[in-house]
């Protein structure tokens, strides 16, 4: 299939934006922008930040793959906000579904049955692999992981959970303990019964592997050693991102995930796939495990399930685990579990995906446009060490030296150390593209409804911006 038809796109003829009361303001209304900025700076305490060192961009409007600041500068959203905005800003079907749901039943507590909650759970079960047929809804990804771990612990009677270095699993106590990146450091000790292992990362192999296949094999041998040394009888679950997201779009080598499945089976360990970032179409599959032909015991999701229009996450549960709780009470719950507004947007997401062929579209745009374009850049940009990904989820690994793989900026760089990456990002923003950068990498993760023209335009901007990185490269 080729994708030529524009889907939901931000028009270029936008001249302003409505405020909360519906009053229209032309772009450039400095008083309005000042008001938004002042309230934010005086009263909003932001995530993961030194509060005096940030300058949040006041955003006036969003549509399709574009959002605008109060001066009317348009940004092509190449990070889908936090890689959650899969159907773009203000998708009319999702907005309508939320409005209609609000008009008939805004909320109902989780112990009652509700039509959209049930329909969304059924639709998720229908596309989930294997015998994963039950859904526990949460408010987001962290609490999805938190509850998945709780299920695994109860079912196995074991406590320890293994997860990867270079991972992010969320900001609740167990989820942040499972996280294998610097966001965990300030939050320790949290849940002590967590151990980390190295996943496959061929470009920066912890195993001195010479090929992708060898990397996968050695990473499995390492995982088995960790299981042995931690004590299989103490391990409730292995929890991994199917494709590691924020920490590098690390695509698993052929056979790796099947090997993880086999190890979990051998030692009676629950396999939890964290698909918070990669589920719901990001790589052109409902669930990313489908691309690797493996069936986990539990899959956690959030973000793309309804593009984050109303907070929603959850755990898809295998029949075996669900039946364990037939006569044993599951000790977990949330006031907003399966919130009707969020579920209505989730049902609408399924309708849009099916009607507009979103999964096929993602695979097509990824293989026909992104992959050949960015692979071609390896020939023209000395700062580009490697490109990897699939669907609409890619990483550009920026380096100072292609021989040694020395990253463009150090691991977890801040301040002056991070300047080269900040300059690349600034060049993108100045040319109207909002990029996703993390450490020495730029990720490409636009909304799945991005038009072909928008995608090519954004890639052209990144191509130019890489010229900034090239100046630091040997
Ligand atoms: C792979 C993964 N798991 C879990 C989370 C946490 O999700 P949330 O922020 O909705 O709690 C994230 C968030 O980025 C994520 O990328």
CSV table of C-alpha atoms and ligand atoms in Angstrom, one decimal:
chain,number,residue,atom,x,y,z
A,1,UNK,CA,0.0,0.0,0.0
A,2,UNK,CA,1.2,3.5,-0.7
A,3,UNK,CA,0.0,6.4,1.4
A,4,UNK,CA,-0.8,9.5,-0.4
A,5,UNK,CA,-4.0,10.7,1.1
A,6,UNK,CA,-3.8,13.4,3.7
A,7,UNK,CA,-5.5,12.3,6.9
A,8,UNK,CA,-5.8,14.7,9.8
A,9,UNK,CA,-3.5,17.7,9.2
A,10,UNK,CA,-2.9,21.1,10.7
A,11,UNK,CA,-3.8,23.8,8.2
A,12,UNK,CA,-1.4,26.5,7.3
A,13,UNK,CA,-4.1,29.1,7.1
A,14,UNK,CA,-4.6,29.3,10.9
A,15,UNK,CA,-4.6,32.9,12.1
A,16,UNK,CA,-5.4,32.5,15.8
A,17,UNK,CA,-7.0,30.3,18.5
A,18,UNK,CA,-10.0,30.3,20.7
A,19,UNK,CA,-9.5,30.6,24.5
A,20,UNK,CA,-11.4,28.7,27.2
A,21,UNK,CA,-14.5,30.8,26.8
A,22,UNK,CA,-14.6,30.5,23.0
A,23,UNK,CA,-13.3,34.0,22.4
A,24,UNK,CA,-11.0,34.1,19.3
A,25,UNK,CA,-7.6,35.7,19.6
A,26,UNK,CA,-5.3,36.4,16.7
A,27,UNK,CA,-1.8,35.1,17.0
A,28,UNK,CA,0.6,37.7,18.4
A,29,UNK,CA,-1.7,38.7,21.3
A,30,UNK,CA,1.1,39.4,23.8
A,31,UNK,CA,-1.2,39.9,26.8
A,32,UNK,CA,-2.8,36.5,26.4
A,33,UNK,CA,0.6,34.8,26.0
A,34,UNK,CA,1.9,36.7,29.1
A,35,UNK,CA,-1.1,35.6,31.2
A,36,UNK,CA,-0.5,31.9,30.3
A,37,UNK,CA,3.3,32.2,30.9
A,38,UNK,CA,2.8,34.0,34.2
A,39,UNK,CA,0.3,31.5,35.7
A,40,UNK,CA,2.6,28.6,34.7
A,41,UNK,CA,5.7,30.1,36.1
A,42,UNK,CA,4.1,31.2,39.3
A,43,UNK,CA,2.1,28.1,40.1
A,44,UNK,CA,2.8,25.0,37.9
A,45,UNK,CA,5.4,22.7,39.3
A,46,UNK,CA,6.9,20.8,36.4
A,47,UNK,CA,8.1,17.2,36.0
A,48,UNK,CA,11.7,16.2,36.1
A,49,UNK,CA,13.0,19.8,36.3
A,50,UNK,CA,14.9,22.3,38.3
A,51,UNK,CA,12.0,24.8,38.4
A,52,UNK,CA,14.0,28.0,37.9
A,53,UNK,CA,15.9,26.6,34.9
A,54,UNK,CA,13.0,25.9,32.6
A,55,UNK,CA,10.9,28.0,30.2
A,56,UNK,CA,7.8,26.0,29.1
A,57,UNK,CA,6.5,26.9,25.7
A,58,UNK,CA,3.0,28.3,25.9
A,59,UNK,CA,1.0,26.4,23.3
A,60,UNK,CA,-2.1,28.1,21.8
A,61,UNK,CA,-3.5,25.3,19.6
A,62,UNK,CA,-2.9,22.0,18.0
A,63,UNK,CA,-4.4,20.2,15.0
A,64,UNK,CA,-3.2,17.0,13.3
A,65,UNK,CA,0.6,16.8,13.4
A,66,UNK,CA,1.0,20.5,14.1
A,67,UNK,CA,0.8,22.8,17.2
A,68,UNK,CA,1.2,26.5,17.4
A,69,UNK,CA,2.6,28.9,20.0
A,70,UNK,CA,1.0,32.2,20.8
A,71,UNK,CA,3.0,34.1,18.1
A,72,UNK,CA,1.6,31.8,15.5
A,73,UNK,CA,4.8,29.8,15.0
A,74,UNK,CA,3.8,26.3,13.8
A,75,UNK,CA,5.7,23.2,15.0
A,76,UNK,CA,5.5,19.9,13.2
A,77,UNK,CA,5.2,17.5,16.2
A,78,UNK,CA,8.0,14.9,15.5
A,79,UNK,CA,7.7,13.6,19.1
A,80,UNK,CA,3.9,13.1,19.2
A,81,UNK,CA,4.2,15.1,22.5
A,82,UNK,CA,5.6,12.3,24.8
A,83,UNK,CA,5.2,9.6,22.1
A,84,UNK,CA,1.5,9.4,23.0
A,85,UNK,CA,-0.3,11.5,20.5
A,86,UNK,CA,-0.7,8.6,17.9
A,87,UNK,CA,-3.7,10.1,16.2
A,88,UNK,CA,-2.5,13.7,16.3
A,89,UNK,CA,-3.9,16.8,17.9
A,90,UNK,CA,-7.7,17.3,18.0
A,91,UNK,CA,-8.6,14.2,16.0
A,92,UNK,CA,-12.3,14.9,15.2
A,93,UNK,CA,-13.5,11.4,15.9
A,94,UNK,CA,-11.8,11.2,19.3
A,95,UNK,CA,-13.0,14.7,20.3
A,96,UNK,CA,-16.6,13.8,19.2
A,97,UNK,CA,-16.4,10.5,21.2
A,98,UNK,CA,-15.4,12.3,24.4
A,99,UNK,CA,-18.0,15.0,23.9
A,100,UNK,CA,-20.8,12.4,23.3
A,101,UNK,CA,-19.7,10.4,26.3
A,102,UNK,CA,-19.6,13.5,28.5
A,103,UNK,CA,-23.1,14.3,27.3
A,104,UNK,CA,-24.5,10.9,28.5
A,105,UNK,CA,-22.4,9.5,31.4
A,106,UNK,CA,-19.3,11.4,32.3
A,107,UNK,CA,-18.1,9.0,35.0
A,108,UNK,CA,-19.1,5.8,36.8
A,109,UNK,CA,-17.1,4.0,39.5
A,110,UNK,CA,-15.0,0.9,38.4
A,111,UNK,CA,-17.0,-1.7,40.3
A,112,UNK,CA,-20.0,-1.1,38.0
A,113,UNK,CA,-20.3,-2.4,34.4
A,114,UNK,CA,-20.1,0.3,31.7
A,115,UNK,CA,-20.7,0.0,28.0
A,116,UNK,CA,-17.6,1.8,26.6
A,117,UNK,CA,-15.3,0.3,29.3
A,118,UNK,CA,-16.5,-3.2,28.3
A,119,UNK,CA,-16.3,-2.5,24.6
A,120,UNK,CA,-12.8,-1.2,24.8
A,121,UNK,CA,-11.7,-4.2,26.9
A,122,UNK,CA,-13.2,-6.6,24.4
A,123,UNK,CA,-11.6,-4.8,21.5
A,124,UNK,CA,-8.2,-4.8,23.2
A,125,UNK,CA,-8.6,-8.6,23.9
A,126,UNK,CA,-9.5,-9.2,20.2
A,127,UNK,CA,-6.2,-7.7,19.0
A,128,UNK,CA,-4.0,-9.0,21.8
A,129,UNK,CA,-1.9,-12.0,20.9
A,130,UNK,CA,-2.6,-15.5,22.3
A,131,UNK,CA,-4.9,-16.1,25.2
A,132,UNK,CA,-4.7,-12.6,26.7
A,133,UNK,CA,-8.4,-11.8,27.1
A,134,UNK,CA,-8.9,-9.6,30.2
A,135,UNK,CA,-8.0,-6.0,30.8
A,136,UNK,CA,-7.3,-4.2,34.1
A,137,UNK,CA,-7.5,-0.4,33.4
A,138,UNK,CA,-5.3,2.1,35.1
A,139,UNK,CA,-4.6,5.9,34.7
A,140,UNK,CA,-1.4,5.6,32.8
A,141,UNK,CA,1.7,3.5,32.1
A,142,UNK,CA,3.4,3.5,35.5
A,143,UNK,CA,0.5,2.2,37.4
A,144,UNK,CA,-0.1,-0.4,34.6
A,145,UNK,CA,3.4,-1.7,35.3
A,146,UNK,CA,2.9,-1.4,39.1
A,147,UNK,CA,-0.3,-3.6,38.9
A,148,UNK,CA,1.2,-6.1,36.4
A,149,UNK,CA,4.1,-6.7,38.9
A,150,UNK,CA,1.6,-7.0,41.7
A,151,UNK,CA,-0.3,-9.7,39.7
A,152,UNK,CA,2.9,-11.6,38.9
A,153,UNK,CA,4.0,-11.5,42.6
A,154,UNK,CA,0.7,-12.8,43.8
A,155,UNK,CA,0.5,-15.6,41.1
A,156,UNK,CA,4.1,-16.8,41.6
A,157,UNK,CA,4.4,-16.2,45.3
A,158,UNK,CA,7.8,-14.7,44.5
A,159,UNK,CA,8.9,-11.1,45.0
A,160,UNK,CA,11.9,-10.2,42.7
A,161,UNK,CA,11.5,-8.6,39.3
A,162,UNK,CA,14.2,-8.3,36.6
A,163,UNK,CA,14.3,-5.4,34.2
A,164,UNK,CA,16.9,-3.9,31.8
A,165,UNK,CA,19.4,-1.1,32.2
A,166,UNK,CA,18.5,1.5,29.7
A,167,UNK,CA,14.7,1.3,30.3
A,168,UNK,CA,11.9,3.5,31.6
A,169,UNK,CA,8.9,2.0,33.3
A,170,UNK,CA,7.2,5.0,35.0
A,171,UNK,CA,7.2,7.1,38.1
A,172,UNK,CA,5.5,5.1,40.9
A,173,UNK,CA,7.6,3.3,43.4
A,174,UNK,CA,7.9,-0.1,41.8
A,175,UNK,CA,7.9,1.4,38.2
A,176,UNK,CA,10.7,3.8,39.0
A,177,UNK,CA,12.7,1.1,40.8
A,178,UNK,CA,12.4,-1.0,37.6
A,179,UNK,CA,13.5,1.9,35.5
A,180,UNK,CA,17.1,1.5,34.2
A,181,UNK,CA,18.0,5.1,33.5
A,182,UNK,CA,19.1,8.1,35.6
A,183,UNK,CA,15.5,9.0,36.5
A,184,UNK,CA,15.8,6.1,39.1
A,185,UNK,CA,18.9,7.5,40.8
A,186,UNK,CA,17.2,10.2,42.9
A,187,UNK,CA,14.4,7.9,43.8
A,188,UNK,CA,16.3,5.1,45.6
A,189,UNK,CA,15.7,3.1,47.6
A,190,UNK,CA,12.2,2.4,46.4
A,191,UNK,CA,11.3,-1.2,45.8
A,192,UNK,CA,14.3,-3.2,46.8
A,193,UNK,CA,13.3,-6.4,45.1
A,194,UNK,CA,14.4,-5.4,41.6
A,195,UNK,CA,17.5,-6.4,39.7
A,196,UNK,CA,18.7,-5.1,36.4
A,197,UNK,CA,20.4,-6.8,33.5
A,198,UNK,CA,21.8,-5.7,30.1
A,199,UNK,CA,19.5,-6.0,27.1
A,200,UNK,CA,20.8,-6.3,23.6
A,201,UNK,CA,22.3,-3.0,22.1
A,202,UNK,CA,24.4,-4.1,19.2
A,203,UNK,CA,25.8,-0.6,18.6
A,204,UNK,CA,27.1,-0.3,22.1
A,205,UNK,CA,27.4,-4.0,23.0
A,206,UNK,CA,28.0,-4.9,26.6
A,207,UNK,CA,29.0,-8.4,25.3
A,208,UNK,CA,31.6,-7.4,22.7
A,209,UNK,CA,29.4,-9.1,20.1
A,210,UNK,CA,30.4,-8.8,16.5
A,211,UNK,CA,27.0,-9.2,14.9
A,212,UNK,CA,23.3,-8.5,15.8
A,213,UNK,CA,22.7,-12.3,16.0
A,214,UNK,CA,25.6,-12.8,18.4
A,215,UNK,CA,24.4,-9.8,20.5
A,216,UNK,CA,21.0,-11.4,20.9
A,217,UNK,CA,22.5,-14.8,21.8
A,218,UNK,CA,24.9,-13.4,24.3
A,219,UNK,CA,22.3,-11.1,25.9
A,220,UNK,CA,20.2,-14.3,26.4
A,221,UNK,CA,23.1,-16.1,28.0
A,222,UNK,CA,23.7,-13.1,30.3
A,223,UNK,CA,20.0,-13.0,31.3
A,224,UNK,CA,20.0,-16.7,32.2
A,225,UNK,CA,23.1,-16.1,34.3
A,226,UNK,CA,21.3,-13.2,36.1
A,227,UNK,CA,18.3,-15.5,36.7
A,228,UNK,CA,20.6,-18.2,38.1
A,229,UNK,CA,22.5,-15.8,40.3
A,230,UNK,CA,19.5,-14.0,41.6
A,231,UNK,CA,17.8,-17.4,42.3
A,232,UNK,CA,15.0,-18.5,39.9
A,233,UNK,CA,12.7,-19.4,42.8
A,234,UNK,CA,12.8,-15.7,44.0
A,235,UNK,CA,11.9,-14.2,40.6
A,236,UNK,CA,8.3,-13.3,39.9
A,237,UNK,CA,8.7,-11.5,36.6
A,238,UNK,CA,10.9,-10.3,33.8
A,239,UNK,CA,9.6,-6.9,32.7
A,240,UNK,CA,10.9,-5.4,29.4
A,241,UNK,CA,10.0,-2.9,26.8
A,242,UNK,CA,9.4,-4.8,23.5
A,243,UNK,CA,11.4,-2.1,21.7
A,244,UNK,CA,13.2,0.0,24.3
A,245,UNK,CA,11.7,3.5,23.8
A,246,UNK,CA,13.1,6.6,25.4
A,247,UNK,CA,16.4,4.9,26.1
A,248,UNK,CA,17.2,4.4,22.4
A,249,UNK,CA,14.6,2.7,20.1
A,250,UNK,CA,16.6,-0.5,20.8
A,251,UNK,CA,15.1,-3.0,18.4
A,252,UNK,CA,15.5,-6.6,19.7
A,253,UNK,CA,17.7,-8.9,17.6
A,254,UNK,CA,16.0,-11.8,15.8
A,255,UNK,CA,15.1,-14.5,18.4
A,256,UNK,CA,15.8,-12.4,21.5
A,257,UNK,CA,12.3,-12.0,22.7
A,258,UNK,CA,11.5,-15.7,21.9
A,259,UNK,CA,14.5,-16.5,24.0
A,260,UNK,CA,13.2,-14.4,26.9
A,261,UNK,CA,9.9,-16.2,26.6
A,262,UNK,CA,11.7,-19.6,26.7
A,263,UNK,CA,13.7,-18.6,29.8
A,264,UNK,CA,10.5,-17.4,31.6
A,265,UNK,CA,8.9,-20.7,30.8
A,266,UNK,CA,11.9,-22.7,32.0
A,267,UNK,CA,12.0,-21.0,35.4
A,268,UNK,CA,8.3,-20.3,36.0
A,269,UNK,CA,8.7,-16.6,35.6
A,270,UNK,CA,5.9,-14.2,34.4
A,271,UNK,CA,6.9,-12.4,31.2
A,272,UNK,CA,5.6,-8.8,31.3
A,273,UNK,CA,5.9,-6.8,28.0
A,274,UNK,CA,5.8,-3.0,28.6
A,275,UNK,CA,4.2,-1.7,25.5
A,276,UNK,CA,3.3,1.7,26.9
A,277,UNK,CA,5.2,3.5,24.2
A,278,UNK,CA,5.2,1.0,21.3
A,279,UNK,CA,1.7,-0.5,21.6
A,280,UNK,CA,-1.2,0.8,19.5
A,281,UNK,CA,0.4,1.3,16.2
A,282,UNK,CA,3.7,3.0,16.8
A,283,UNK,CA,5.6,0.3,14.9
A,284,UNK,CA,2.6,-0.7,12.7
A,285,UNK,CA,1.3,-3.4,14.9
A,286,UNK,CA,-1.5,-3.4,17.6
A,287,UNK,CA,1.1,-4.7,20.0
A,288,UNK,CA,4.8,-4.7,19.1
A,289,UNK,CA,5.3,-8.3,20.3
A,290,UNK,CA,3.3,-9.3,17.2
A,291,UNK,CA,6.3,-8.3,15.0
A,292,UNK,CA,8.4,-10.8,17.0
A,293,UNK,CA,5.9,-13.7,17.2
A,294,UNK,CA,6.0,-13.9,21.0
A,295,UNK,CA,3.1,-14.0,23.5
A,296,UNK,CA,3.9,-12.5,26.9
A,297,UNK,CA,1.8,-13.3,30.0
A,298,UNK,CA,1.0,-9.7,30.7
A,299,UNK,CA,1.1,-6.6,28.4
A,300,UNK,CA,1.0,-3.1,29.8
A,301,UNK,CA,-0.2,-0.2,27.7
A,302,UNK,CA,-1.2,3.5,27.9
A,303,UNK,CA,-0.4,6.5,25.6
A,304,UNK,CA,-1.5,5.4,22.1
A,305,UNK,CA,-4.6,3.5,23.4
A,306,UNK,CA,-6.4,6.8,23.1
A,307,UNK,CA,-3.6,9.2,22.2
A,308,UNK,CA,-3.6,10.5,25.8
A,309,UNK,CA,-6.8,12.6,25.2
A,310,UNK,CA,-7.9,11.4,28.6
A,311,UNK,CA,-5.4,9.6,30.9
A,312,UNK,CA,-5.7,5.8,30.4
A,313,UNK,CA,-3.5,2.7,30.7
A,314,UNK,CA,-3.9,-0.9,31.6
A,315,UNK,CA,-2.7,-4.5,31.8
A,316,UNK,CA,-3.8,-7.1,29.3
A,317,UNK,CA,-3.9,-10.4,31.2
A,318,UNK,CA,-3.5,-14.0,30.1
A,319,UNK,CA,-6.3,-16.4,30.8
A,320,UNK,CA,-4.0,-18.4,33.1
A,321,UNK,CA,-3.3,-15.4,35.3
A,322,UNK,CA,-6.9,-14.0,35.1
A,323,UNK,CA,-8.2,-17.4,36.2
A,324,UNK,CA,-5.9,-17.5,39.2
A,325,UNK,CA,-7.9,-14.5,40.4
A,326,UNK,CA,-11.3,-16.3,39.8
A,327,UNK,CA,-11.6,-17.1,43.5
A,328,UNK,CA,-8.7,-15.1,44.9
A,329,UNK,CA,-9.3,-11.4,45.3
A,330,UNK,CA,-7.0,-9.1,43.3
A,331,UNK,CA,-5.8,-6.6,45.8
A,332,UNK,CA,-5.5,-3.5,43.6
A,333,UNK,CA,-7.8,-0.7,42.3
A,334,UNK,CA,-8.1,2.9,41.3
A,335,UNK,CA,-11.0,5.3,41.5
A,336,UNK,CA,-10.7,6.1,37.8
A,337,UNK,CA,-10.0,2.6,36.5
A,338,UNK,CA,-11.7,2.4,33.1
A,339,UNK,CA,-12.9,6.0,33.1
A,340,UNK,CA,-15.8,6.3,30.6
A,341,UNK,CA,-14.3,9.5,28.9
A,342,UNK,CA,-11.0,7.7,28.4
A,343,UNK,CA,-12.6,4.5,27.2
A,344,UNK,CA,-14.8,6.3,24.8
A,345,UNK,CA,-11.7,7.8,23.2
A,346,UNK,CA,-10.2,4.3,23.2
A,347,UNK,CA,-13.1,2.8,21.3
A,348,UNK,CA,-13.0,5.7,18.8
A,349,UNK,CA,-9.3,5.0,18.4
A,350,UNK,CA,-10.1,1.4,17.3
A,351,UNK,CA,-12.6,2.7,14.8
A,352,UNK,CA,-10.2,5.2,13.3
A,353,UNK,CA,-7.3,2.7,13.1
A,354,UNK,CA,-9.6,0.2,11.3
A,355,UNK,CA,-11.3,2.7,9.0
A,356,UNK,CA,-8.1,4.6,8.0
A,357,UNK,CA,-5.8,1.6,7.8
A,358,UNK,CA,-3.4,3.2,10.4
A,359,UNK,CA,-1.3,0.1,10.9
A,360,UNK,CA,-0.7,-0.4,7.2
A,361,UNK,CA,0.0,3.3,6.8
A,362,UNK,CA,2.6,3.2,9.6
A,363,UNK,CA,4.5,0.3,8.0
A,364,UNK,CA,4.3,1.9,4.6
A,365,UNK,CA,5.6,5.3,5.8
A,366,UNK,CA,8.3,3.7,7.8
A,367,UNK,CA,9.7,1.4,5.1
A,368,UNK,CA,9.1,3.6,2.1
A,369,UNK,CA,10.0,7.0,3.4
A,370,UNK,CA,11.8,7.1,6.7
A,371,UNK,CA,14.1,4.1,6.4
A,372,UNK,CA,15.6,4.9,3.0
A,373,UNK,CA,15.8,8.6,3.8
A,374,UNK,CA,17.7,8.3,7.1
A,375,UNK,CA,19.8,5.4,5.9
A,376,UNK,CA,20.9,7.7,3.1
A,377,UNK,CA,22.0,10.3,5.6
A,378,UNK,CA,24.7,7.9,6.8
A,379,UNK,CA,26.6,8.8,3.6
A,380,UNK,CA,26.3,12.6,4.1
A,381,UNK,CA,26.4,13.2,7.9
A,382,UNK,CA,29.7,12.2,9.7
A,383,UNK,CA,27.9,12.7,13.0
A,384,UNK,CA,25.4,9.9,12.3
A,385,UNK,CA,26.7,6.7,13.9
A,386,UNK,CA,23.6,4.5,13.4
A,387,UNK,CA,20.0,4.6,12.5
A,388,UNK,CA,17.5,2.0,13.7
A,389,UNK,CA,13.8,1.5,14.2
A,390,UNK,CA,10.6,0.4,12.5
A,391,UNK,CA,7.3,1.9,11.6
A,392,UNK,CA,7.1,5.5,12.8
A,393,UNK,CA,9.7,4.9,15.6
A,394,UNK,CA,13.3,5.6,14.8
A,395,UNK,CA,16.5,6.7,16.5
A,396,UNK,CA,19.5,8.6,15.1
A,397,UNK,CA,22.5,7.9,17.1
A,398,UNK,CA,24.8,11.0,17.0
A,399,UNK,CA,28.5,10.6,17.6
A,400,UNK,CA,31.7,12.6,17.6
A,401,UNK,CA,33.6,9.7,16.1
A,402,UNK,CA,32.2,6.9,14.0
A,403,UNK,CA,35.1,4.6,14.7
A,404,UNK,CA,35.0,4.7,18.5
A,405,UNK,CA,31.2,5.4,18.7
A,406,UNK,CA,32.0,8.3,21.1
A,407,UNK,CA,28.6,9.9,21.6
A,408,UNK,CA,28.0,13.5,20.6
A,409,UNK,CA,27.3,14.3,24.2
A,410,UNK,CA,28.2,12.2,27.3
A,411,UNK,CA,25.6,9.8,28.9
A,412,UNK,CA,23.1,11.8,30.9
A,413,UNK,CA,24.8,15.1,29.8
A,414,UNK,CA,23.5,18.4,31.3
A,415,UNK,CA,24.4,22.0,31.1
A,416,UNK,CA,27.4,22.8,28.9
A,417,UNK,CA,28.0,19.1,28.2
A,418,UNK,CA,24.6,18.9,26.5
A,419,UNK,CA,25.2,21.9,24.3
A,420,UNK,CA,25.7,20.1,21.0
A,421,UNK,CA,22.4,18.2,21.3
A,422,UNK,CA,20.6,21.4,22.4
A,423,UNK,CA,21.9,23.2,19.3
A,424,UNK,CA,20.7,20.4,17.0
A,425,UNK,CA,17.2,20.6,18.7
A,426,UNK,CA,17.2,24.4,18.5
A,427,UNK,CA,17.9,24.2,14.7
A,428,UNK,CA,14.9,21.9,14.3
A,429,UNK,CA,12.6,24.2,16.3
A,430,UNK,CA,13.8,27.3,14.5
A,431,UNK,CA,12.8,25.5,11.2
A,432,UNK,CA,9.3,24.5,12.6
A,433,UNK,CA,9.9,20.9,13.8
A,434,UNK,CA,9.5,19.9,17.4
A,435,UNK,CA,12.1,17.1,17.9
A,436,UNK,CA,12.5,14.3,20.5
A,437,UNK,CA,16.0,14.2,21.8
A,438,UNK,CA,17.4,12.1,24.6
A,439,UNK,CA,21.1,12.1,25.6
A,440,UNK,CA,23.0,11.8,22.2
A,441,UNK,CA,20.0,10.6,20.2
A,442,UNK,CA,17.3,12.2,18.2
A,443,UNK,CA,14.2,10.1,17.8
A,444,UNK,CA,11.7,10.3,15.0
A,445,UNK,CA,8.2,9.6,16.4
A,446,UNK,CA,5.5,11.7,14.6
A,447,UNK,CA,1.8,11.2,14.9
A,448,UNK,CA,0.7,8.1,12.9
A,449,UNK,CA,-1.7,10.4,10.9
A,450,UNK,CA,1.2,12.5,9.6
A,451,UNK,CA,0.8,13.2,5.9
A,452,UNK,CA,3.5,12.2,3.5
A,453,UNK,CA,4.3,15.9,2.7
A,454,UNK,CA,4.6,16.7,6.4
A,455,UNK,CA,6.9,13.7,7.0
A,456,UNK,CA,9.2,14.7,4.1
A,457,UNK,CA,9.2,18.3,5.2
A,458,UNK,CA,10.2,17.3,8.8
A,459,UNK,CA,12.9,14.9,7.6
A,460,UNK,CA,14.3,17.7,5.4
A,461,UNK,CA,14.5,19.9,8.5
A,462,UNK,CA,16.3,17.2,10.5
A,463,UNK,CA,18.6,16.6,7.6
A,464,UNK,CA,19.7,20.3,7.7
A,465,UNK,CA,19.9,20.3,11.5
A,466,UNK,CA,22.3,17.4,11.5
A,467,UNK,CA,24.7,19.8,9.8
A,468,UNK,CA,25.1,21.4,13.3
A,469,UNK,CA,26.1,18.0,14.8
A,470,UNK,CA,28.5,17.4,11.9
A,471,UNK,CA,30.6,20.3,13.1
A,472,UNK,CA,31.5,18.4,16.2
A,473,UNK,CA,32.2,15.1,14.4
A,474,UNK,CA,35.7,13.9,13.5
B,1,LIG,C1,7.9,2.2,28.2
B,1,LIG,C2,7.2,3.1,29.1
B,1,LIG,N1,6.7,2.5,30.2
B,1,LIG,C3,6.0,3.3,31.1
B,1,LIG,C4,5.9,4.6,31.0
B,1,LIG,C5,5.2,5.4,32.1
B,1,LIG,O1,3.9,5.8,31.6
B,1,LIG,P1,3.2,7.0,32.3
B,1,LIG,O2,4.0,8.3,32.2
B,1,LIG,O3,1.8,7.1,31.6
B,1,LIG,O4,3.0,6.6,33.7
B,1,LIG,C6,6.5,5.3,29.9
B,1,LIG,C7,6.4,6.7,29.7
B,1,LIG,O5,7.0,7.3,28.9
B,1,LIG,C8,7.1,4.5,28.9
B,1,LIG,O6,7.7,5.0,27.9
